[in-house]
XYZ file of C-alpha atoms in Angstrom:
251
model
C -13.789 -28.179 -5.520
C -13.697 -25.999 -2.249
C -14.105 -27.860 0.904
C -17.341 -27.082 2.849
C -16.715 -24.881 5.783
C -17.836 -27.945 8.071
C -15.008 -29.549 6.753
C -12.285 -26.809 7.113
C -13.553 -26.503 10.656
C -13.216 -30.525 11.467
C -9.555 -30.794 9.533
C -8.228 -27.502 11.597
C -10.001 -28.128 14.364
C -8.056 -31.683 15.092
C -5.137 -30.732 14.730
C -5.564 -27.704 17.402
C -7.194 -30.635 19.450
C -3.662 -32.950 18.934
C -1.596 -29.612 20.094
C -3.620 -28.585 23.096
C -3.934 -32.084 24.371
C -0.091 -32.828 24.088
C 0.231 -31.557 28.111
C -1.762 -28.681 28.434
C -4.083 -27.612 31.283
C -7.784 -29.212 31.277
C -9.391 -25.773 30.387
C -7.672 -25.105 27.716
C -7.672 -28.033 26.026
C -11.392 -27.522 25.925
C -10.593 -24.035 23.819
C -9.864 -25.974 20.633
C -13.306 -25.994 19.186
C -13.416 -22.179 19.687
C -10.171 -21.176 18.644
C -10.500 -23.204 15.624
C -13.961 -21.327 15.005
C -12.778 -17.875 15.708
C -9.797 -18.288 13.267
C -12.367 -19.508 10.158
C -14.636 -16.522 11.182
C -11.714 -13.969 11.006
C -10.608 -15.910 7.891
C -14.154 -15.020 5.928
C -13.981 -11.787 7.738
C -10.668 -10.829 6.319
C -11.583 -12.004 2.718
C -14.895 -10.070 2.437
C -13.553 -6.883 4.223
C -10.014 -6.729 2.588
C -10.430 -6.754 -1.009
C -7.647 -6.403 -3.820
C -7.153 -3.369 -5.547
C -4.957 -2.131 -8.028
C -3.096 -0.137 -5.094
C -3.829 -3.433 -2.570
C -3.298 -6.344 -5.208
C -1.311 -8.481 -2.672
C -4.530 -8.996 -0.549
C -4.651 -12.237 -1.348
C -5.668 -14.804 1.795
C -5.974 -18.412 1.405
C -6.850 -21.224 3.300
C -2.854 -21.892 3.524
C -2.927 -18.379 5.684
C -5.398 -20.282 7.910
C -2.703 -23.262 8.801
C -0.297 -20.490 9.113
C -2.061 -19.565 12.791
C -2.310 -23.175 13.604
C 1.392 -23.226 12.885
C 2.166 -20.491 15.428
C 0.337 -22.141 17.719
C 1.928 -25.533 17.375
C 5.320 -23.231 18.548
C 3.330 -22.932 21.989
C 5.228 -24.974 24.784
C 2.325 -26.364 27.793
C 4.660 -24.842 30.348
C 4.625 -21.367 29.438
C 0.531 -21.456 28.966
C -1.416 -21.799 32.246
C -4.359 -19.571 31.647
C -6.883 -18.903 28.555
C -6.465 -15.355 28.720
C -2.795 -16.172 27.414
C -3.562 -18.683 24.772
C -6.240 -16.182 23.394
C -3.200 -13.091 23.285
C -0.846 -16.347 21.351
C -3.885 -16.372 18.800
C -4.660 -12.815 18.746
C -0.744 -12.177 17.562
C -0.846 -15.384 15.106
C -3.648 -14.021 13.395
C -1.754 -10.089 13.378
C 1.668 -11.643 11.921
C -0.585 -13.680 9.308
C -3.020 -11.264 7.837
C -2.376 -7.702 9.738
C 1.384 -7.982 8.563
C -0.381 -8.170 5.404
C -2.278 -4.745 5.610
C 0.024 -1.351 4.234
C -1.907 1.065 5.933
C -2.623 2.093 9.549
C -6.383 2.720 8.595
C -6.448 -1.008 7.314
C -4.608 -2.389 10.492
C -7.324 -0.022 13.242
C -9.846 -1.767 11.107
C -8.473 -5.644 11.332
C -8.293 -5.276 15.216
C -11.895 -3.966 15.247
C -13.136 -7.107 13.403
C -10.838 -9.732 15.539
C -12.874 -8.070 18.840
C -15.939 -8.269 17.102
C -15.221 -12.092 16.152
C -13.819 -12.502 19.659
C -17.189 -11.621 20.955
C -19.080 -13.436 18.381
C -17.350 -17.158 18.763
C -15.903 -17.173 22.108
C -18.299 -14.223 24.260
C -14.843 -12.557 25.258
C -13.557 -9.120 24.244
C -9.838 -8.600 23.418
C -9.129 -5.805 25.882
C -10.167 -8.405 28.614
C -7.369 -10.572 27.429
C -4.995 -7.863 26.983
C -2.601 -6.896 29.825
C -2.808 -3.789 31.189
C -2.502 -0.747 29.190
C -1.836 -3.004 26.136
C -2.937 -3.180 22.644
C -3.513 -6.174 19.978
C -0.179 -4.205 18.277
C 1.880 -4.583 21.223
C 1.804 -8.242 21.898
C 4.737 -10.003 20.470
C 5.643 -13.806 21.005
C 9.049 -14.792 20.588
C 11.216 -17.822 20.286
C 13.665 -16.968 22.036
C 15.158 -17.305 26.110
C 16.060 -13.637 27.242
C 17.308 -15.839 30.841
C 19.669 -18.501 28.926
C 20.794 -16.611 25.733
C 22.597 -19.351 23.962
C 19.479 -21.679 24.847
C 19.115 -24.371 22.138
C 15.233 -24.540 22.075
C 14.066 -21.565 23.167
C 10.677 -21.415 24.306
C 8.031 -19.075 22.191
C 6.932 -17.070 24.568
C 5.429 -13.536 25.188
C 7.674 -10.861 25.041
C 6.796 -8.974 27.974
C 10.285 -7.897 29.454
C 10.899 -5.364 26.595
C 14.364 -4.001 27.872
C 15.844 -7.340 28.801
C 14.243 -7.868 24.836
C 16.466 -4.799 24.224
C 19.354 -6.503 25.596
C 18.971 -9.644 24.285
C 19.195 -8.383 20.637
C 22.117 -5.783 21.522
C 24.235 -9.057 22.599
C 22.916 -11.023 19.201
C 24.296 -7.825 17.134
C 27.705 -7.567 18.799
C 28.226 -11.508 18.836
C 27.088 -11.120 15.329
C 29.802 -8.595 14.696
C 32.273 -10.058 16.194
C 32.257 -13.461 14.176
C 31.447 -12.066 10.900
C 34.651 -10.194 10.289
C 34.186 -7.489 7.668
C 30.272 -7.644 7.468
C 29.560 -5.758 10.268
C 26.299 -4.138 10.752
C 26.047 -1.394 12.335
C 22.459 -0.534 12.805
C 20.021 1.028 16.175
C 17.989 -1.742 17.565
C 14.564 0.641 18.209
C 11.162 -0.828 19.030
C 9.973 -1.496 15.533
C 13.235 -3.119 14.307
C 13.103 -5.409 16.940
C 9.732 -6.422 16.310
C 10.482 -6.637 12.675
C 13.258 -9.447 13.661
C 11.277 -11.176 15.598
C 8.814 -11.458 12.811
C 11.805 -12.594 10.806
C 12.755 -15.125 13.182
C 9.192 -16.910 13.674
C 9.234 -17.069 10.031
C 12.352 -18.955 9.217
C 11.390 -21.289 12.469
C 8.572 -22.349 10.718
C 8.733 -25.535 8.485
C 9.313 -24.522 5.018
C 8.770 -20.909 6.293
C 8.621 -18.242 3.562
C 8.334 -14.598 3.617
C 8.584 -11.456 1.189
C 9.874 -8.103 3.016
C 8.686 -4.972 1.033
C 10.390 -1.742 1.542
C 12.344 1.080 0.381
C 16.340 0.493 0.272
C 17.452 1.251 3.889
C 14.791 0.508 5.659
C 17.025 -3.073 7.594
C 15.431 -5.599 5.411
C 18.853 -7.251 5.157
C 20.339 -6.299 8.622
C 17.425 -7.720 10.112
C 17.041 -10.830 8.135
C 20.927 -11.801 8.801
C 20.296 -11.165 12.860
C 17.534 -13.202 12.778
C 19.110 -16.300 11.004
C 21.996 -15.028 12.946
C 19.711 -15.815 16.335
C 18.033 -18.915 14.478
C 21.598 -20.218 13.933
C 21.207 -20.472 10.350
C 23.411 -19.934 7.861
C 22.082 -16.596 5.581
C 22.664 -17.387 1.540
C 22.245 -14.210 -0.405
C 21.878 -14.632 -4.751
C 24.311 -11.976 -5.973
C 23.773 -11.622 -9.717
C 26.666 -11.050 -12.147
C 28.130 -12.271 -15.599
C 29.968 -15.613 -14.633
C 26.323 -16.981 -12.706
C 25.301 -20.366 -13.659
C 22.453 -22.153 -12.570
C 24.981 -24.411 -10.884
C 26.113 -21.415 -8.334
């Protein structure tokens, strides 16, 4: 049996209450009841709107997706988040990473930032491009856990990127440190805009408890470069299956 959407809305919207209360600001504390409506709104949006098809079959969105924006937002650190319009740009890219990453075509993606404005105005009487920072779109805000001021800082806060070359910078130093300890797996690849984003997706990912994620693309395209930076950055250690005749179950 489904749960009622009264009771989605009460189970999500207590735990956003436990986070924003845990140290942040008065007025923002009182955004719980919103946020937590506006990301069940999007949520029934996005499953009416974005329908599987035979070409589309992996638009699939479950209340787990839901918890998965609630999870980005538990990564949120009361220090770094003195004003709503912030918060709202934190939710605006949690709900991007969860359901836009989701979307394979640029007409699809236009579309799913249409509908968060439109649920923006509905549920909280706000428009995204008055939370965005200048010249910004919904695309270009990315939130990242990591400290482009203390590089080897052990918990970074997740933060908005907005210093994109120091960003730059950050990653270059990852990739040669990278290269430098992993002696004959070297990776020699450009750190552009989109591959950096692509890390960073990566990286919230893996920071997540029991975080999961499938990367879809042709050979080439960095899916494994940027996977082993990112657990490179997340100071993981990166475990690859490599199939042959002698493996056992107990490899």
């Amino acid at each position: 049996v489904n749960p009622s959407d009264s009771q989605v809305n009460r189970v999500f919207q207590t735990l956003c209450s436990h986070k924003l209360e845990s140290g942040f600001r008065d007025d923002l504390k009182a955004m719980s009841e919103l946020i937590t409506t506006a990301t069940t709104t999007l949520y029934a949006v996005v499953q009416e709107k974005f329908l599987p098809t035979p070409s589309k079959c992996h638009y699939l969105f479950n209340l787990r997706d839901v918890s998965k924006v609630f999870q980005g937002i538990y990564l949120a650190q009361p220090t770094h988040f003195e004003e709503k319009e912030k918060l709202l740009r934190l939710w605006v890219h949690e709900c991007c990473r969860v359901f836009m990453d989701r979307l394979i075509s640029e007409e699809d993606r236009v579309h799913f930032v249409s509908e968060i404005d439109n649920v923006m105005d509905q549920t909280m009487q706000i428009r995204l491009k008055e939370v965005l920072q200048q010249d910004e779109h919904a695309q270009d805000i990315v939130f990242g856990g990591v400290d482009l001021k203390n590089y080897e800082a052990e918990d970074p806060p997740y933060d908005q990127m907005v210093d994109k070359k120091g960003l730059k910078l950050f990653m270059e130093a990852k990739l040669e440190n990278y290269n430098d300890e992993m002696k004959g797996k070297a990776m020699d690849i450009v750190l552009f805009k989109d591959a950096i984003e692509h890390c960073l997706r990566v990286l919230r990912v893996i920071r997540m408890p029991q975080g999961n994620a499938l990367l879809v693309g042709v050979g080439g395209s960095g899916r494994h470069c940027q996977t082993r930076l990112a657990s490179y950055i997340a100071e993981y250690k990166c475990f690859q299956i490599e199939i042959n005749k002698n493996y056992n179950h107990q490899k």
